Coordinates of C-alpha atoms in Angstrom, one line a residue:
M596 CA 96.5 41.6 70.7
H597 CA 96.7 42.1 66.9
E598 CA 99.6 44.6 66.3
R599 CA 97.7 46.7 63.8
L600 CA 94.7 46.9 66.1
R601 CA 96.9 47.9 69.0
S602 CA 98.5 50.6 66.8
E603 CA 95.0 52.0 65.9
L604 CA 94.0 52.0 69.6
R605 CA 97.1 53.9 70.3
R606 CA 96.6 56.4 67.5
L607 CA 93.1 57.2 68.8
N608 CA 94.4 57.5 72.4
F609 CA 92.2 54.7 73.6
V610 CA 95.1 53.2 75.6
A611 CA 97.1 54.3 78.6
G612 CA 99.0 57.5 77.8
E613 CA 101.7 59.7 79.2
T614 CA 99.6 62.9 79.6
A615 CA 99.4 64.8 82.8
D616 CA 96.7 63.9 85.3
D617 CA 94.7 67.0 84.3
A618 CA 94.9 66.3 80.6
V619 CA 92.3 64.4 78.6
R620 CA 93.1 62.4 75.4
A621 CA 89.7 60.7 74.8
L622 CA 86.1 60.6 76.1
C623 CA 83.8 57.7 76.7
I624 CA 80.0 57.5 77.0
D625 CA 78.8 54.1 78.4
F626 CA 75.3 52.7 78.1
P627 CA 75.1 49.5 80.2
R628 CA 71.6 48.5 79.0
A629 CA 71.4 47.1 75.5
A630 CA 67.7 48.2 75.4
D631 CA 68.9 51.8 75.3
W632 CA 70.3 51.5 71.8
P633 CA 67.7 54.0 70.4
A634 CA 69.2 56.7 72.7
V635 CA 72.7 55.7 71.6
A636 CA 71.8 56.0 67.9
A637 CA 70.1 59.4 68.5
L638 CA 73.2 60.7 70.2
L639 CA 75.4 59.4 67.4
D640 CA 73.2 61.2 64.9
R641 CA 73.4 64.4 66.8
L642 CA 77.2 64.3 67.3
C643 CA 77.9 63.5 63.7
G644 CA 75.0 65.2 62.0
E645 CA 74.1 68.3 63.9
L646 CA 77.6 69.0 65.4
G647 CA 79.5 67.7 62.4
L648 CA 81.9 65.7 64.5
P649 CA 83.8 62.6 63.2
V650 CA 82.0 59.3 63.8
P651 CA 83.2 57.9 67.2
A652 CA 84.2 54.3 67.8
V653 CA 81.2 52.2 68.9
S654 CA 81.7 49.0 70.9
V655 CA 79.2 46.4 72.1
G656 CA 79.8 44.7 75.4
G657 CA 80.1 41.0 75.7
E658 CA 77.6 41.1 78.6
G659 CA 75.3 43.8 77.1
G660 CA 75.3 47.5 76.5
Y661 CA 77.3 49.9 74.3
S662 CA 80.1 52.4 74.5
L663 CA 81.0 55.4 72.4
W664 CA 84.7 56.3 72.3
L665 CA 85.5 59.9 71.2
A666 CA 89.2 60.5 70.2
L667 CA 90.7 64.0 70.5
A668 CA 93.3 65.3 68.1
E669 CA 95.1 67.0 71.0
A670 CA 95.1 66.6 74.7
Q671 CA 92.6 68.9 76.4
P672 CA 92.4 70.3 80.0
L673 CA 90.1 68.3 82.2
A674 CA 87.9 71.4 82.7
V675 CA 87.4 71.7 79.0
A676 CA 86.5 68.1 78.6
A677 CA 84.0 68.4 81.5
D678 CA 82.4 71.4 79.7
F679 CA 82.1 69.3 76.5
L680 CA 80.4 66.4 78.3
A681 CA 78.1 68.9 80.0
A682 CA 77.2 70.4 76.6
V683 CA 76.0 67.1 75.2
Q684 CA 74.4 65.7 78.4
P685 CA 71.0 67.4 77.7
W686 CA 70.6 65.1 74.8
L687 CA 70.5 62.2 77.2
S688 CA 67.9 63.8 79.5
E689 CA 65.3 61.2 78.7
L690 CA 67.4 58.5 80.3
P691 CA 67.7 58.1 84.1
A692 CA 71.2 59.0 85.2
E693 CA 72.1 55.4 86.2
R694 CA 71.6 54.3 82.5
Y695 CA 74.6 56.2 81.1
R696 CA 78.0 57.3 82.2
L697 CA 80.1 60.2 80.9
R698 CA 83.8 60.0 81.5
A699 CA 87.1 61.4 80.4
L700 CA 90.1 59.2 79.9
Q701 CA 93.2 60.8 81.2
G702 CA 96.7 60.2 82.6
A703 CA 97.2 56.5 83.1
D704 CA 93.6 55.5 82.4
A705 CA 93.1 52.9 79.7
M706 CA 90.1 51.7 77.8
P707 CA 88.8 48.3 78.8
E708 CA 90.2 45.8 76.2
V709 CA 88.0 45.6 73.2
P710 CA 87.7 43.1 71.6
A711 CA 87.9 40.7 74.5
R712 CA 86.3 37.5 75.7
Q713 CA 84.0 38.1 78.7
A714 CA 83.3 36.0 81.7
N715 CA 80.1 34.7 80.1
G716 CA 82.1 33.4 77.1
R717 CA 80.9 36.1 74.7
W718 CA 83.0 38.7 73.1
S719 CA 83.0 42.5 73.2
A720 CA 83.8 44.1 69.8
F721 CA 83.9 47.3 67.8
I722 CA 80.9 47.5 65.5
D723 CA 79.7 49.6 62.6
P724 CA 77.0 51.9 64.1
G725 CA 74.4 50.4 61.7
M726 CA 74.8 47.1 63.5
G727 CA 73.8 48.4 66.9
S728 CA 70.2 47.3 66.9
M729 CA 71.3 43.7 66.2
F730 CA 72.6 43.3 69.7
V731 CA 69.6 44.7 71.7
D732 CA 68.3 41.2 72.5
E733 CA 71.6 39.3 72.6
P734 CA 74.8 40.7 74.0
G735 CA 78.1 40.7 72.3
L736 CA 79.4 38.1 69.8
E737 CA 79.4 34.3 70.1
I738 CA 82.8 34.1 68.4
A739 CA 85.9 36.2 68.3
P740 CA 85.7 39.1 65.8
N741 CA 88.3 39.2 63.0
M742 CA 91.1 41.4 64.5
A743 CA 92.2 42.8 61.1
R744 CA 88.6 43.8 60.4
Q745 CA 88.5 45.5 63.8
A746 CA 91.6 47.4 63.0
D747 CA 90.1 48.5 59.7
M748 CA 87.1 49.9 61.5
L749 CA 89.3 52.0 63.7
A750 CA 91.6 53.0 60.8
A751 CA 88.6 54.8 59.2
L752 CA 88.0 57.0 62.3
R753 CA 89.3 60.5 62.8
P754 CA 89.8 62.4 66.1
I755 CA 87.8 65.5 67.0
A756 CA 89.7 68.7 66.0
S757 CA 90.7 70.9 68.9
A758 CA 88.8 73.9 67.4
D759 CA 85.6 71.9 67.2
F760 CA 86.0 70.4 70.6
R761 CA 86.5 73.8 72.3
R762 CA 83.7 75.4 70.3
I763 CA 81.2 72.9 71.7
A764 CA 82.7 72.9 75.2
G765 CA 82.4 76.7 75.2
G766 CA 78.7 76.5 74.6
R767 CA 78.9 78.2 71.1
V768 CA 76.5 75.5 69.7
E769 CA 72.8 75.5 70.2
L770 CA 71.7 72.0 71.3
P771 CA 68.1 71.0 70.6
A772 CA 66.3 69.6 73.6
T773 CA 64.5 66.6 72.1
P774 CA 66.5 63.7 70.5
V775 CA 65.3 62.4 67.2
A776 CA 66.6 59.0 66.3
A777 CA 67.6 58.2 62.7
P778 CA 69.5 55.3 61.3
L779 CA 73.1 55.7 60.4
A780 CA 74.4 54.5 57.1
L781 CA 76.6 51.4 57.2
V782 CA 80.2 51.7 56.1
D783 CA 81.5 49.2 53.5
P784 CA 78.5 46.7 53.7
R785 CA 78.6 43.2 52.4
T786 CA 75.5 43.2 50.3
F787 CA 73.8 40.0 51.1
L788 CA 74.6 39.9 54.8
M789 CA 73.6 43.5 55.2
A790 CA 70.3 42.8 53.5
V791 CA 69.6 40.0 55.9
M792 CA 70.7 42.0 58.9
N793 CA 68.5 45.0 58.1
D794 CA 65.4 43.1 57.0
P795 CA 62.7 43.3 59.8
A796 CA 60.9 40.3 58.3
V797 CA 63.9 38.0 59.0
A798 CA 64.0 36.3 62.4
I799 CA 66.1 38.2 64.9
G800 CA 68.4 35.2 65.5
D801 CA 69.2 35.1 61.8
R802 CA 69.8 38.8 61.7
I803 CA 72.2 38.6 64.7
R804 CA 74.1 35.7 63.0
A805 CA 74.5 37.8 59.9
A806 CA 75.9 40.6 62.0
Q807 CA 78.3 38.2 63.7
V808 CA 79.5 36.8 60.4
L809 CA 80.2 40.3 59.1
L810 CA 82.3 41.1 62.2
A811 CA 84.2 37.8 62.0
A812 CA 84.9 37.9 58.3
P813 CA 88.2 39.0 56.9
P814 CA 88.3 42.4 55.3
A815 CA 87.2 42.6 51.7

């Protein structure tokens, strides 16, 4: 794996760690169905907008679906992590339980390798949240993403501060009951490709190809 990418994964605690079995270094929320992107986008808006948390890492699976990866500034007890996940779960109440998975990464747990080539030949990759809708109809990437660009995406992310994490886990935030989806702004867009990717009048295949070129291109 690209060394700088590996370093960023380690910084965000998205790899196997040396914490105790009851300590949590990161959280993951999996959505196995690509069609559920609107729910993913709504949850992102609430985590970052209403709760004021840092933007999590977002990955698209090579075989479909998405994952949100929430890094923690400090290891937290498993019970506190469970309370945090329980606090945000009501925002997913419109989805059947089998269409999302909340989990805490702890002890020797490691994140599935992203980016990675999947059995179907397509690639999983980290994406800008604004690209999420591009992969609803077609999973993953046809070609390998640029590893330096993947590292740059992760380098821009910050972990959740312990005080904020415990505040939410302790139930000291009122969570609205009905999700309201809203688009997230792209980070560092390439003007032309971004215009193609976000234009609903453009054929979906061309929009997907624009997203893939953005992910495969070297950093600006």
